[in-house]
Coordinates of C-alpha atoms and ligand atoms in Angstrom, one line a residue:
M22 CA -223.1 63.0 -35.4
T23 CA -223.1 61.5 -38.8
Q24 CA -219.9 60.9 -40.7
V25 CA -219.6 61.0 -44.5
N26 CA -216.8 59.3 -46.4
T27 CA -215.0 61.8 -48.6
V28 CA -212.1 60.7 -50.7
R29 CA -209.7 62.1 -48.1
G30 CA -211.5 60.5 -45.2
P31 CA -214.6 61.0 -43.0
V32 CA -216.1 64.4 -42.2
E33 CA -219.2 65.4 -40.3
A34 CA -222.2 65.5 -42.6
S35 CA -223.4 68.7 -40.9
S36 CA -220.1 70.4 -41.9
L37 CA -220.3 69.8 -45.7
G38 CA -221.3 73.3 -46.5
R39 CA -222.4 74.4 -49.9
T40 CA -222.7 71.2 -51.9
L41 CA -223.1 70.3 -55.6
M42 CA -224.7 66.8 -55.6
H43 CA -224.1 65.6 -59.1
E44 CA -221.0 66.5 -61.0
H45 CA -218.2 64.5 -62.7
L46 CA -214.5 65.4 -62.3
V47 CA -213.6 62.5 -64.7
F48 CA -216.1 60.4 -66.7
G49 CA -215.8 57.9 -69.6
Y50 CA -218.4 55.9 -71.3
P51 CA -217.6 52.1 -71.3
G52 CA -215.7 51.4 -74.4
N53 CA -213.3 54.4 -74.1
E54 CA -210.6 52.0 -72.9
G55 CA -210.7 50.0 -76.1
D56 CA -210.1 53.2 -78.1
R57 CA -207.0 54.2 -76.2
S58 CA -204.7 53.8 -79.1
M59 CA -206.4 56.9 -80.5
W60 CA -206.1 59.2 -77.4
T61 CA -203.7 59.8 -74.6
Y62 CA -204.6 58.9 -71.0
D63 CA -202.9 61.6 -68.9
P64 CA -203.6 61.4 -65.2
D65 CA -201.7 64.6 -64.4
A66 CA -203.8 66.5 -66.9
I67 CA -207.0 65.1 -65.4
V68 CA -205.9 66.2 -62.0
A69 CA -205.1 69.7 -63.3
T70 CA -208.4 70.1 -65.1
G71 CA -210.3 68.8 -62.1
T72 CA -208.4 71.1 -59.8
A73 CA -209.2 74.1 -61.9
A74 CA -212.9 73.1 -62.0
V75 CA -213.0 72.8 -58.2
R76 CA -211.2 76.1 -57.7
S77 CA -213.8 77.8 -59.8
I78 CA -216.6 76.6 -57.5
Q79 CA -214.6 77.2 -54.3
A80 CA -214.5 80.9 -55.5
Q81 CA -218.3 80.7 -55.3
G82 CA -218.3 79.4 -51.7
F83 CA -218.9 75.7 -52.4
A84 CA -217.1 73.3 -50.2
T85 CA -218.3 69.8 -51.4
L86 CA -219.3 67.9 -54.5
F87 CA -220.6 64.5 -55.0
D88 CA -218.9 62.9 -58.0
A89 CA -221.7 60.9 -59.6
T90 CA -219.5 58.7 -61.8
P91 CA -220.5 55.0 -61.5
N92 CA -218.0 52.2 -61.4
D93 CA -218.5 51.3 -65.0
C94 CA -217.9 54.8 -66.4
S95 CA -214.2 55.0 -65.6
R96 CA -214.7 56.1 -61.9
N97 CA -211.2 56.8 -60.5
P98 CA -211.1 57.3 -56.7
L99 CA -207.3 58.0 -56.6
L100 CA -207.6 60.8 -59.2
L101 CA -210.5 62.3 -57.2
K102 CA -208.4 62.1 -54.1
R103 CA -205.5 63.9 -55.7
I104 CA -207.9 66.7 -56.8
A105 CA -209.3 66.9 -53.3
E106 CA -205.9 67.0 -51.7
Q107 CA -204.7 69.8 -54.1
T108 CA -207.8 72.0 -53.3
G109 CA -208.8 71.0 -49.8
F110 CA -212.3 70.4 -51.2
N111 CA -214.7 67.6 -50.0
V112 CA -215.1 65.2 -52.9
I113 CA -217.5 62.3 -52.3
C114 CA -217.0 59.3 -54.6
A115 CA -219.9 57.0 -55.7
T116 CA -220.3 53.3 -56.0
G117 CA -222.8 51.9 -58.4
Y118 CA -223.6 50.9 -62.0
Y119 CA -225.1 53.0 -64.8
K120 CA -228.2 52.4 -66.9
E121 CA -228.0 49.3 -69.0
A122 CA -227.8 50.9 -72.4
H123 CA -224.8 53.2 -71.7
G124 CA -223.2 51.3 -68.9
G125 CA -221.1 48.2 -68.4
S126 CA -223.9 45.8 -68.0
A127 CA -222.3 42.9 -69.9
Y128 CA -220.3 41.6 -66.9
F129 CA -223.1 41.2 -64.4
G130 CA -225.5 40.3 -67.3
M131 CA -223.5 37.2 -68.1
R132 CA -222.9 36.4 -64.5
S133 CA -226.6 36.4 -63.9
L134 CA -226.8 33.1 -65.7
F135 CA -225.3 31.4 -62.7
T136 CA -225.2 33.9 -59.8
D137 CA -227.6 36.2 -57.9
T138 CA -226.9 39.6 -59.4
V139 CA -228.6 41.5 -56.6
S140 CA -226.5 39.8 -53.9
E141 CA -223.2 40.3 -55.9
L142 CA -223.9 44.0 -56.5
A143 CA -225.0 44.6 -52.9
D144 CA -221.9 42.9 -51.6
L145 CA -219.8 45.2 -53.9
F146 CA -221.6 48.4 -52.9
I147 CA -221.4 47.6 -49.2
R148 CA -217.7 46.7 -49.4
E149 CA -216.9 50.0 -51.3
L150 CA -218.9 52.0 -48.8
T151 CA -217.5 50.4 -45.6
V152 CA -214.1 48.8 -46.4
G153 CA -212.9 50.7 -49.5
I154 CA -212.6 50.7 -53.3
G155 CA -210.2 48.0 -54.3
D156 CA -206.8 48.7 -52.6
T157 CA -207.1 52.5 -52.9
G158 CA -207.9 53.1 -49.3
V159 CA -210.7 55.4 -50.5
K160 CA -214.3 54.6 -49.4
A161 CA -217.4 55.5 -51.4
G162 CA -219.9 57.9 -49.7
I163 CA -222.9 57.6 -52.0
M164 CA -224.5 55.2 -54.5
K165 CA -225.3 56.0 -58.1
L166 CA -227.6 54.1 -60.5
G167 CA -229.6 54.8 -63.6
T168 CA -232.6 53.7 -65.7
G169 CA -233.0 54.2 -69.4
H170 CA -235.7 54.5 -72.1
G171 CA -238.8 52.4 -72.1
G172 CA -239.1 51.4 -68.4
I173 CA -236.8 49.7 -66.0
S174 CA -234.9 46.7 -67.4
D175 CA -234.3 43.5 -65.4
Y176 CA -230.7 44.4 -65.0
E177 CA -231.5 48.0 -63.8
H178 CA -234.0 46.6 -61.4
A179 CA -231.3 44.3 -60.0
V180 CA -229.1 47.4 -59.4
I181 CA -232.0 49.2 -57.7
K182 CA -232.6 46.3 -55.4
A183 CA -228.9 46.0 -54.6
A184 CA -228.6 49.7 -53.8
A185 CA -231.6 49.6 -51.6
R186 CA -230.2 46.6 -49.7
A187 CA -226.8 48.3 -49.4
Q188 CA -228.5 51.5 -48.1
Q189 CA -230.3 49.5 -45.4
A190 CA -226.8 48.1 -44.4
T191 CA -224.9 51.3 -44.6
G192 CA -227.3 54.3 -44.6
A193 CA -225.6 55.7 -47.7
P194 CA -227.7 58.0 -50.0
I195 CA -228.7 56.9 -53.5
I196 CA -228.7 59.3 -56.4
T197 CA -229.9 58.4 -59.8
H198 CA -230.1 59.1 -63.6
T199 CA -233.4 59.2 -65.3
E200 CA -233.7 59.4 -69.1
D201 CA -234.7 62.5 -71.0
G202 CA -237.3 63.5 -68.4
N203 CA -239.0 60.2 -68.3
G204 CA -239.4 57.5 -65.7
G205 CA -239.2 59.5 -62.5
P206 CA -242.3 58.2 -60.8
A207 CA -241.5 54.6 -61.9
Q208 CA -238.0 54.8 -60.7
A209 CA -239.0 56.3 -57.4
R210 CA -241.6 53.6 -56.9
A211 CA -239.1 50.8 -57.7
L212 CA -236.6 52.2 -55.2
V213 CA -239.1 52.6 -52.4
E214 CA -240.6 49.2 -53.1
A215 CA -237.1 47.7 -52.9
G216 CA -236.7 49.3 -49.4
A217 CA -234.8 52.5 -50.1
D218 CA -235.4 55.3 -47.7
P219 CA -236.9 58.1 -49.6
A220 CA -235.3 60.7 -47.3
K221 CA -231.9 59.3 -48.5
T222 CA -232.8 59.0 -52.2
V223 CA -232.7 61.6 -55.0
V224 CA -234.3 60.8 -58.4
G225 CA -232.0 62.6 -60.8
H226 CA -232.4 64.7 -63.9
M227 CA -236.0 65.6 -62.9
C228 CA -235.4 68.9 -64.5
G229 CA -235.5 67.1 -67.9
N230 CA -239.3 67.4 -67.7
V231 CA -239.5 70.6 -65.7
R232 CA -242.6 72.2 -67.3
D233 CA -244.8 69.2 -66.3
L234 CA -246.0 69.8 -62.7
D235 CA -247.8 66.5 -62.6
Y236 CA -244.6 64.6 -63.4
Q237 CA -242.8 66.4 -60.6
L238 CA -245.6 65.8 -58.1
A239 CA -246.0 62.2 -59.1
T240 CA -242.3 61.6 -58.3
L241 CA -242.4 63.7 -55.1
A242 CA -245.4 61.6 -53.9
Y243 CA -242.9 58.8 -53.1
G244 CA -241.1 61.1 -50.6
V245 CA -237.9 61.1 -52.6
G246 CA -235.8 64.1 -53.5
I247 CA -235.7 65.4 -57.1
G248 CA -232.5 66.4 -58.8
Y249 CA -232.5 69.7 -60.7
D250 CA -229.0 68.6 -61.6
R251 CA -228.6 69.4 -65.3
T252 CA -228.5 73.1 -64.9
G253 CA -226.9 74.9 -67.8
G254 CA -227.7 72.1 -70.2
N255 CA -230.2 74.3 -72.0
K256 CA -231.7 72.6 -75.0
L257 CA -229.0 70.0 -74.8
F258 CA -231.3 68.1 -72.5
N259 CA -234.9 68.3 -73.8
D260 CA -235.0 72.0 -74.8
I261 CA -235.3 73.0 -71.1
T262 CA -233.9 76.4 -70.0
D263 CA -232.6 77.3 -66.6
D264 CA -235.5 79.8 -66.3
D265 CA -237.9 76.8 -66.7
R266 CA -236.0 75.1 -64.0
M267 CA -236.2 78.1 -61.6
D268 CA -239.9 78.7 -62.4
M269 CA -240.8 75.1 -61.5
A270 CA -238.5 75.2 -58.4
V271 CA -240.4 78.2 -57.1
T272 CA -243.8 76.6 -57.9
L273 CA -242.7 73.5 -55.9
A274 CA -241.3 75.6 -53.1
E275 CA -244.7 77.3 -52.7
R276 CA -246.2 73.9 -52.3
G277 CA -243.8 73.0 -49.5
Y278 CA -241.1 71.0 -51.5
L279 CA -238.1 73.3 -51.1
N280 CA -236.5 70.6 -49.0
R281 CA -236.8 68.0 -51.7
I282 CA -235.0 69.9 -54.5
F283 CA -231.3 69.1 -55.2
W284 CA -229.4 71.4 -57.5
S285 CA -226.4 70.5 -59.6
Q286 CA -225.1 70.7 -63.1
D287 CA -223.9 67.3 -64.2
S288 CA -220.8 68.9 -65.5
I289 CA -217.9 66.8 -66.8
A290 CA -214.4 68.3 -66.1
T291 CA -212.5 65.6 -68.1
W292 CA -214.3 63.4 -70.5
L293 CA -212.2 60.3 -71.4
G294 CA -211.6 59.4 -75.0
R295 CA -210.9 61.3 -78.1
S296 CA -211.9 65.0 -78.0
W297 CA -215.5 65.7 -76.9
D298 CA -215.2 69.3 -77.9
G299 CA -217.8 68.6 -80.6
F300 CA -220.3 67.6 -77.9
R301 CA -219.5 70.6 -75.7
S302 CA -220.2 72.9 -78.6
L303 CA -223.6 71.5 -79.6
P304 CA -226.3 74.1 -79.6
G305 CA -227.6 74.7 -76.1
A306 CA -224.5 73.6 -74.4
E307 CA -223.0 77.1 -74.0
N308 CA -223.9 77.4 -70.3
W309 CA -223.3 73.8 -69.3
K310 CA -220.5 74.4 -66.8
I311 CA -219.8 73.8 -63.2
T312 CA -220.2 77.5 -62.2
R313 CA -223.7 78.0 -63.6
I314 CA -225.5 77.7 -60.3
G315 CA -223.5 80.4 -58.6
D316 CA -223.5 82.6 -61.7
Y317 CA -227.1 82.3 -62.8
I318 CA -229.4 80.1 -60.6
E319 CA -228.7 81.8 -57.3
P320 CA -229.3 85.3 -58.6
G321 CA -232.3 84.1 -60.5
L322 CA -233.9 82.4 -57.5
R323 CA -233.4 85.5 -55.5
Q324 CA -235.1 87.5 -58.2
R325 CA -238.0 85.1 -57.9
G326 CA -238.4 85.8 -54.2
L327 CA -236.3 83.1 -52.5
T328 CA -234.4 84.3 -49.5
Q329 CA -230.8 83.5 -48.5
A330 CA -232.2 81.0 -46.0
D331 CA -234.1 79.3 -48.9
L332 CA -230.8 79.1 -50.9
D333 CA -229.0 77.7 -47.9
Q334 CA -231.8 75.1 -47.5
L335 CA -231.3 74.1 -51.2
L336 CA -227.5 74.0 -51.3
I337 CA -226.5 73.2 -47.7
A338 CA -229.3 71.6 -45.7
N339 CA -230.8 69.4 -48.4
P340 CA -227.5 67.6 -49.3
A341 CA -226.6 67.1 -45.6
S342 CA -230.1 65.7 -45.0
L343 CA -229.3 62.8 -47.3
F344 CA -226.9 61.6 -44.6
G345 CA -229.5 62.2 -41.8
A346 CA -227.8 65.4 -40.7
D347 CA -229.1 68.8 -39.9
A348 CA -227.1 71.7 -41.3
Ligands
LIG426 ZN1 -224.1 62.6 -64.3

């Protein structure tokens, strides 16, 4: 019996059901707080928007999502809890820090002049996974980290080492961001060398380079899972289509990797700040929504020959396996 922390409390990992393992009910890039004179922070509206998003995937039979928002991107466990309470959904909150370029690296960067960053981050992650996030009473259930362009920075490497250390202490899964279809193998290697358990680690956004079989296999060689977690973001993310994603998933399934693929959409229900409608209407973003997997991927994978048991493997058993559970 393995328990998972959801924002409403622990549940059995084997009972998570159909799971999306990388979505955002509320997300804000660092810096949005400083712009708040120009937009209205409305927690009730965030809860309403998140609740509507969750209801749309409940209608597709999903029961659980991992909210992949790291601490420095306006993660808000109490808003996630309100959404989970309104819907009866399992929402699993993350602890972690984002890639250096787009995250809140300044704080630990300056502290690194006089402290051990890896220890400070590991202490934080372990506390949020085992004691709780601040005084919210909500525990994190997963860890999230990222790496950016041009290799892994010293700061990003510190986050990787801290997450691996916290995983050894808590058993919590690690999910990640890679940049524009680059850096999967290097990130997987850094995680494994730092002591992360590949069975509990998913290198994210691997569908950003989904026409390159060698890239996929070089990452899988470390034993980690791979996130096909930007479904629907056609062209927005590297001119990749969902048909490309499905074609490569079938190729990998034929090679025995069905149990290493993790589907999600990286959708954002509420994006903090001034209006992001302009981003959402960029060419290629038309299908970037939280219902895309149920609407398009599942029928498309069936057309390509995958069975219901295969789909259950992808959407139920694979996420549960990150917690060491059979489902
Ligand atoms: Zn994301």
